[in-house]
Coordinates of C-alpha atoms in Angstrom, one line a residue:
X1 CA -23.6 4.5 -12.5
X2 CA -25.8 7.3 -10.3
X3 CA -25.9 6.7 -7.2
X4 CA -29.0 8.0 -5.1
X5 CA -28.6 11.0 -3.5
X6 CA -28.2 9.7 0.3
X7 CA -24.9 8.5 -0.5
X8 CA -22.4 9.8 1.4
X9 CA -18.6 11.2 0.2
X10 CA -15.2 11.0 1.9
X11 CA -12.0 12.1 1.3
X12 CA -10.3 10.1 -1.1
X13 CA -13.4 10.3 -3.6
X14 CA -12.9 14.2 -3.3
X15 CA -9.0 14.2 -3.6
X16 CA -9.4 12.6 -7.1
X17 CA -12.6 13.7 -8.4
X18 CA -14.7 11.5 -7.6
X19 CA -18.8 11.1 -7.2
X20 CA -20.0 10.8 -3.5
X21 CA -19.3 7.3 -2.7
X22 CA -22.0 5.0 -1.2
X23 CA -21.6 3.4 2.4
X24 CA -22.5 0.3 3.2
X25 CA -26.6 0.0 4.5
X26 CA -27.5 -1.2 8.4
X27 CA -27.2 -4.5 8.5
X28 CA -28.5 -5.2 12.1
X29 CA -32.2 -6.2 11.1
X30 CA -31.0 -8.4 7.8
X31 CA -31.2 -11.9 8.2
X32 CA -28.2 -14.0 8.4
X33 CA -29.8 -16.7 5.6
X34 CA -31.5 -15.2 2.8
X35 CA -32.9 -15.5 -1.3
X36 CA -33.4 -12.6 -2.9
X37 CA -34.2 -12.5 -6.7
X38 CA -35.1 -9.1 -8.5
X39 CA -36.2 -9.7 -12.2
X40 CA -36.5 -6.9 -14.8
X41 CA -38.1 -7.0 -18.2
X42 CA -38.8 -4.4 -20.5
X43 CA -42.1 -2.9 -18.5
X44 CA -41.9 -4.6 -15.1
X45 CA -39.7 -5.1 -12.1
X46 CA -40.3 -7.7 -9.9
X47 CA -38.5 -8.6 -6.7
X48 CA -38.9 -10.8 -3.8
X49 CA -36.8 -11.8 -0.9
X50 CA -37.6 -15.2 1.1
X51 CA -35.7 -16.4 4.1
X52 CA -36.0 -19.9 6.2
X53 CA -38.0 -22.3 4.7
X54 CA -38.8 -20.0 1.6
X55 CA -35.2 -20.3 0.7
X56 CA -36.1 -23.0 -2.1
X57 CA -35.4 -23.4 -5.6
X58 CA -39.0 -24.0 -6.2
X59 CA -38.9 -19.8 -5.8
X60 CA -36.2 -19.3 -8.3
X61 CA -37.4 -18.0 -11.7
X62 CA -35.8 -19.8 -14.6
X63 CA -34.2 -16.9 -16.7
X64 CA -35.7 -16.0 -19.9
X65 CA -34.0 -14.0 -22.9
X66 CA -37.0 -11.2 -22.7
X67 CA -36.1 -10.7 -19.1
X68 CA -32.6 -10.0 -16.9
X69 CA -32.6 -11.8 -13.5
X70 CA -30.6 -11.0 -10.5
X71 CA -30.3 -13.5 -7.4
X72 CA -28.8 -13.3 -4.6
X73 CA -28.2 -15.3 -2.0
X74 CA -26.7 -14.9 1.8
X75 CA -25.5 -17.0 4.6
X76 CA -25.8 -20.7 2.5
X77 CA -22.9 -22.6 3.2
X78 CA -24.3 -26.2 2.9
X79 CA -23.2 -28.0 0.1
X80 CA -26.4 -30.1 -0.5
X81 CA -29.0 -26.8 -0.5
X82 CA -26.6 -24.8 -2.5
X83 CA -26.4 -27.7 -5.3
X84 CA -30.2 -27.7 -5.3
X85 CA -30.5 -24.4 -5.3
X86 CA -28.6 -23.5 -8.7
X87 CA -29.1 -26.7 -10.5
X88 CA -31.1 -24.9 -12.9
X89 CA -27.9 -23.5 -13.8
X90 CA -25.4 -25.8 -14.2
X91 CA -22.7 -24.6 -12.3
X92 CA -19.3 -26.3 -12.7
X93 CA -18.2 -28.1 -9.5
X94 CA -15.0 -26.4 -9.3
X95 CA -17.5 -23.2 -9.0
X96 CA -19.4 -24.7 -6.7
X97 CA -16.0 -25.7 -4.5
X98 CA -15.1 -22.0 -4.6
X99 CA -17.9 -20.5 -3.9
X100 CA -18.1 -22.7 -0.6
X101 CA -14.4 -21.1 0.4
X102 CA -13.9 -18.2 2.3
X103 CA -10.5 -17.6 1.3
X104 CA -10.5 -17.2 -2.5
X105 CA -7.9 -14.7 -4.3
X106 CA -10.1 -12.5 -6.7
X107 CA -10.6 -13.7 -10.2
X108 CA -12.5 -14.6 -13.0
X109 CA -13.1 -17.9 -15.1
X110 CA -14.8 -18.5 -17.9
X111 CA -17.3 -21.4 -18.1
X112 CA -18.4 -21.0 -21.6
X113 CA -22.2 -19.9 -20.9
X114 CA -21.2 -18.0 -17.6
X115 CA -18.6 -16.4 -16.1
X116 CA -17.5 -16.8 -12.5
X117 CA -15.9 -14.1 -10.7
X118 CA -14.4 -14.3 -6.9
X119 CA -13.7 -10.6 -5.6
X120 CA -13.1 -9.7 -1.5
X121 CA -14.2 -7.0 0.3
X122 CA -12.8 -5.2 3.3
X123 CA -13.6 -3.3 6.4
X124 CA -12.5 -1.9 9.8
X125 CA -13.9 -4.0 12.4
X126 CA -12.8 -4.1 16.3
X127 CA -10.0 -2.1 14.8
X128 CA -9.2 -4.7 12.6
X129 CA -9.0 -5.4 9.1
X130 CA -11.5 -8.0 7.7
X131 CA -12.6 -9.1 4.5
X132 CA -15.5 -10.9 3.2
X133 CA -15.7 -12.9 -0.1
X134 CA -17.9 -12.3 -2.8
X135 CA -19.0 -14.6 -5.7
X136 CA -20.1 -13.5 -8.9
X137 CA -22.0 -15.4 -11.8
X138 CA -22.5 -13.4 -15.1
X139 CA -25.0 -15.5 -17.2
X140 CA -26.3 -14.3 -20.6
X141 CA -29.7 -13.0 -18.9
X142 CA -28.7 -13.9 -15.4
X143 CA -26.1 -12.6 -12.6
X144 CA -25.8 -14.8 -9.0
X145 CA -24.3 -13.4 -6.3
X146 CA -22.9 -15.1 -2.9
X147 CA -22.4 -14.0 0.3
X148 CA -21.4 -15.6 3.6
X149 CA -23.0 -13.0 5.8
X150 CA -24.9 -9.8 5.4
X151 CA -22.6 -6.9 4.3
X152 CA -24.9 -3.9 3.5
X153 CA -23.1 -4.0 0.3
X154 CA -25.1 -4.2 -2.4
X155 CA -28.3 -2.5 -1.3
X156 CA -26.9 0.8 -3.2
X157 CA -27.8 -1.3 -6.6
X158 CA -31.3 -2.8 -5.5
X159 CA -32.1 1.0 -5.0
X160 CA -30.5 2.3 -7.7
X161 CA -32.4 -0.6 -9.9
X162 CA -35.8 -0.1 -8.4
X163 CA -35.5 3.6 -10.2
X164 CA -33.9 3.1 -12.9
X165 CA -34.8 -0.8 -14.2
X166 CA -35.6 0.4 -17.7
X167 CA -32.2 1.8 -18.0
X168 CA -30.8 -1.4 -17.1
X169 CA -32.7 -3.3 -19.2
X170 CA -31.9 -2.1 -22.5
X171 CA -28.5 -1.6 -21.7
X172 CA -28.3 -5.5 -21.0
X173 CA -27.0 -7.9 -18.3
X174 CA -23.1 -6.8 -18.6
X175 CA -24.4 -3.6 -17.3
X176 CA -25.7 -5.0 -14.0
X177 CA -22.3 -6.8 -13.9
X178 CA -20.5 -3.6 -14.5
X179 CA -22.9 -1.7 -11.8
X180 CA -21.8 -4.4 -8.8
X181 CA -18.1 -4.6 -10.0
X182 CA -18.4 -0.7 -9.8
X183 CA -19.7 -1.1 -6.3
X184 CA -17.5 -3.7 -4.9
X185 CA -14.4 -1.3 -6.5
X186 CA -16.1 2.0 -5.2
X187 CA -16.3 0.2 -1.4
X188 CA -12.4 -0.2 -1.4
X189 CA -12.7 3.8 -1.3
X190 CA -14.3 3.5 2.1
X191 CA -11.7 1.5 3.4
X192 CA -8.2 3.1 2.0
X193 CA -9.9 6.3 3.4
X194 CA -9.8 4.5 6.7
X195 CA -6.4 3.2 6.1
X196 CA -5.7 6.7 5.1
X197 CA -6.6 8.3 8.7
X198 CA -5.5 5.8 10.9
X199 CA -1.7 6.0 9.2
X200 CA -2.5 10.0 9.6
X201 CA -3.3 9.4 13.1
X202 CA -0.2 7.2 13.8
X203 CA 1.9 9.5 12.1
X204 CA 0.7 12.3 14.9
X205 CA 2.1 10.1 17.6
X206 CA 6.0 9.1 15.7
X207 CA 7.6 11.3 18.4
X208 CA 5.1 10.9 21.4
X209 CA 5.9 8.4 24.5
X210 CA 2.4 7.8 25.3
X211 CA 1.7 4.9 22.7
X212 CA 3.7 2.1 24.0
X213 CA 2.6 -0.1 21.4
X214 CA 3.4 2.0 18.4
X215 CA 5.7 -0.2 16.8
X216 CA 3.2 -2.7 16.9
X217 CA 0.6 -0.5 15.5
X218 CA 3.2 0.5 12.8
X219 CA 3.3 -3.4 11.9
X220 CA -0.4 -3.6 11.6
X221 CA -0.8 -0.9 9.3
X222 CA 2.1 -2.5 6.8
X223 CA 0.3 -5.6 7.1
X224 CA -3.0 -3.9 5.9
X225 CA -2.1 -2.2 3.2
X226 CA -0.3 -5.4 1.9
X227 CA -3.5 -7.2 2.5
X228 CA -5.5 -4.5 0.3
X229 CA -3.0 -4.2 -2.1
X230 CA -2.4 -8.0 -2.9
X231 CA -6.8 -8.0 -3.8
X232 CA -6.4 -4.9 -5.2
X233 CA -3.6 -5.9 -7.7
X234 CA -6.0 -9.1 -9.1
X235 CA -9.3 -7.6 -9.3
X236 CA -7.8 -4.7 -11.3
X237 CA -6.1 -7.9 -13.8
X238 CA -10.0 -9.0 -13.8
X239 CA -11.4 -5.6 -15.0
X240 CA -8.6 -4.9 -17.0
X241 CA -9.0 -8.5 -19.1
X242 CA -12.5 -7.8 -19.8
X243 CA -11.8 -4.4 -21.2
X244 CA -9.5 -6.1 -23.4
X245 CA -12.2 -7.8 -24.7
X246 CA -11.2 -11.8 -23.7
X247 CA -15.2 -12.0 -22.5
X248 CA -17.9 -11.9 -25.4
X249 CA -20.3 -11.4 -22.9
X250 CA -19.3 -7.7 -22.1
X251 CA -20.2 -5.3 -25.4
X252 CA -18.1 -2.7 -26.0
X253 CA -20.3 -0.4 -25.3
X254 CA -19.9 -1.5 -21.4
X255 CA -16.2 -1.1 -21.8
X256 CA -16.4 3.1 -21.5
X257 CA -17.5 2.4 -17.9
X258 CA -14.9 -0.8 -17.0
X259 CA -12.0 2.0 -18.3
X260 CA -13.8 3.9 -15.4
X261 CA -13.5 1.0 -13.2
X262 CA -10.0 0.3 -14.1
X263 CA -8.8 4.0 -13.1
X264 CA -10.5 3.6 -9.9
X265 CA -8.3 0.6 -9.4
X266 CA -5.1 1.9 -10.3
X267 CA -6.3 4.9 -8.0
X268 CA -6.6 3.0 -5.4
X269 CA -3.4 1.2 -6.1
X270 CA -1.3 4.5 -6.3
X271 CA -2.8 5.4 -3.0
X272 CA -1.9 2.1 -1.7
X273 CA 1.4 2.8 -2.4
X274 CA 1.8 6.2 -1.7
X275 CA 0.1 5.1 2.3
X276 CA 2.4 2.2 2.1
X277 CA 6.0 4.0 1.4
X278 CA 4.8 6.7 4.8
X279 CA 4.1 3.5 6.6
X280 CA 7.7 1.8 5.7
X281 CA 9.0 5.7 6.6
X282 CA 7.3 5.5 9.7
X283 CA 8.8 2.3 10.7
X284 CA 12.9 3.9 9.9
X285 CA 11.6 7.6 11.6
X286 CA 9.9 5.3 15.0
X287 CA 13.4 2.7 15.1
X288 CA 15.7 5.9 14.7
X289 CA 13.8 8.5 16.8
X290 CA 13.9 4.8 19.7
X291 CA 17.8 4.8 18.9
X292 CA 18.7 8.7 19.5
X293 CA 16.7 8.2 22.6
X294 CA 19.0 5.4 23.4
X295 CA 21.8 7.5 22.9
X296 CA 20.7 10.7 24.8
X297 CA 20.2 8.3 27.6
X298 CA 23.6 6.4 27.6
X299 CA 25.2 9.8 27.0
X300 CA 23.3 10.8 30.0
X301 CA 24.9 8.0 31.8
X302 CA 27.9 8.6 30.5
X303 CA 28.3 12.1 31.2
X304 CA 27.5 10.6 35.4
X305 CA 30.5 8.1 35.0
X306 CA 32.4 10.6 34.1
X307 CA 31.7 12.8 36.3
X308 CA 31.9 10.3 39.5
X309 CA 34.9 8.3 38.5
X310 CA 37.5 10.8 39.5
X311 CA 35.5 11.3 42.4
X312 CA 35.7 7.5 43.2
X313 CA 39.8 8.0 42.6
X314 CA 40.1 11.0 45.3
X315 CA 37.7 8.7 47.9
X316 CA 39.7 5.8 46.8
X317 CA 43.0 6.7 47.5
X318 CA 42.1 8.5 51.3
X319 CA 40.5 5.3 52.2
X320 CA 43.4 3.5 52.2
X321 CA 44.5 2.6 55.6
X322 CA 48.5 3.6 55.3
X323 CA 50.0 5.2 58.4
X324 CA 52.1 7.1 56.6
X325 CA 49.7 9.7 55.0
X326 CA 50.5 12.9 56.2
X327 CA 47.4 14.6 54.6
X328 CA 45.3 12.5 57.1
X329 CA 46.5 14.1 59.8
X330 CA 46.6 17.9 58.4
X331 CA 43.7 20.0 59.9
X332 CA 42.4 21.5 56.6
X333 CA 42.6 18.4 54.4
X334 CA 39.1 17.2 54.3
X335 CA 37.8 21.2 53.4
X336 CA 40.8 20.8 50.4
X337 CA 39.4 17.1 49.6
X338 CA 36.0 18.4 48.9
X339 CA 36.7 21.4 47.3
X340 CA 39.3 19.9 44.8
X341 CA 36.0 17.1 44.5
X342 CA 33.7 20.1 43.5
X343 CA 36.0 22.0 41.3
X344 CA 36.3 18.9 39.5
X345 CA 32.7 18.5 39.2
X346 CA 31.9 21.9 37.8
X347 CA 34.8 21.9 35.3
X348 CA 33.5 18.8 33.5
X349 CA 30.2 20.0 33.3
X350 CA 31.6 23.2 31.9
X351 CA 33.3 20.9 29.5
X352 CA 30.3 19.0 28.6
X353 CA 27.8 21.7 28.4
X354 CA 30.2 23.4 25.8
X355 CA 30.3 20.2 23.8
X356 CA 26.6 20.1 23.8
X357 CA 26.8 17.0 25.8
X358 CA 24.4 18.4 28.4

């Protein structure tokens, strides 16, 4: 798929070769409930958005074979309007169930005359990781996607169709599906390259005091790339079973760019991995780099007990109230006391500076 030339690259897609990837559009003036439907046919493109009151199946075309038709809706979480909105489609009820969930694992079902397919997205947000869930329905002339809240996601295809519609058209409705599968895939990109710097950034600041909360952090990151990797490992099994040809509705002439798909997947998995393993390293360098630390310190201590205890033995014994002590009593003895007390002092840090102690 091309994607229009203000699409923007990052790392990752330039460490393996990849085209300039596409971020996700503003989505501060979209509105949180919205119908959009974008119909092609051999000559025409047609598409129309409706919010509010609009949002009614009254405005939904019935798909014809000389025609493809996208819809797609956002932010419709009741049950009732969702029902009346695809009824023209008979969607399963078990669809229907899953589409109204916000925590899906990625996969794909087939319904005889459509195929469902759950995927997730993710993003940094706050400086935390969040997904979104995303529903698919691949129809012979029809796709329906769902949405709980804008994303900025998809805009990159409604562009990329409004140029290149004919294209689409003769290539058929598995194209579309390919194109947003593509999308949904190429967005992960986005996000591992995020991953990517922040476990670059954390790795800067292993062996500096100033980040109390770095083994915290540490944990965070693990916990992330788990997260990625466990939606990453299913919705590479979905694009690998269609290239295997289990789905009729996919030609083989759409397989050639699912095999592109699938590579971006395991890509994205290796990367995973690789991120992952520094991550666990991390972890061992942070807990061992907090234990010599340990040890310098007790050795520290160490080295002061040391040091004082024969001190403590020489005070000890002259502050014993015996009469019969003559060194009390000898004019010198306090300027022999302390001297013996400093030689003692600078021969055992003689000692432990030539045992590296110091």
């Amino acid at each position: 798929m091309n994607i229009p030339p203000h699409a923007s690259s990052n790392k990752l897609a330039q460490t393996h070769s990849l085209p300039s990837l596409a971020h996700r559009s503003n989505i501060s003036g979209m509105p949180t409930q919205s119908l959009s439907i974008i119909r092609i046919t051999s000559r025409q493109l047609h598409s129309h958005s409706y919010t509010g009151a609009d949002i009614s199946n009254k405005n939904i075309p019935v798909p014809t074979k000389d025609s493809l038709t996208w819809i797609h809706l956002i932010g419709i979480t009741d049950n009732e309007q969702l029902h009346q909105l695809l009824q023209t489609f008979n969607i399963h009820e078990l669809a229907m169930e899953d589409i109204l969930s916000r925590k899906q694992r990625p996969k794909i079902e087939n319904y005889g005359h459509y195929l469902f397919v759950a995927a997730r997205v993710f993003a940094y947000k706050k400086q935390k990781l969040q997904y979104n869930q995303i529903y698919i329905i691949i129809g012979q002339n029809y796709i329906i996607t769902f949405q709980f809240e804008p994303l900025g996601l998809l805009e990159v295809i409604r562009e990329y169709i409004q140029y290149n519609y004919s294209e689409i058209y003769n290539k058929g409705i598995d194209f579309l599906a390919y194109s947003l599968l593509d999308r949904i895939v190429d967005d992960y990109f986005v996000t591992v390259d995020e991953f990517d710097n922040r476990v670059e950034g954390l790795d800067k600041q292993l062996f500096s005091n100033k980040n109390k909360n770095l083994l915290v952090s540490i944990h965070q990151l693990k916990r992330d790339a788990i997260n990625l990797r466990r939606t990453l490992s299913p919705i590479r099994d979905i694009v690998g079973r269609i290239v295997h040809n289990e789905f009729p509705l996919f030609t083989k002439d759409i397989h050639v760019y699912l095999l592109d798909v699938y590579d971006h997947t395991q890509q994205l998995m290796e990367t995973l991995d690789s991120a992952r393993d520094t991550v666990m390293g991390m972890m061992d360098v942070h807990l061992s780099y907090q234990s010599n630390h340990l040890n310098e310190q007790m050795r520290m201590l160490t080295v002061f007990t040391i040091i004082v205890m024969p001190l403590n033995v020489l005070t000890g014994i002259y502050g014993m109230n015996f009469d019969n002590m003559p060194e009390l009593h000898w004019h010198y003895s306090y300027y022999v006391v302390l001297s013996l007390m400093a030689t003692l002092i600078i021969s055992l840090l003689t000692y432990f500076y030539r045992k590296h102690w110091l």
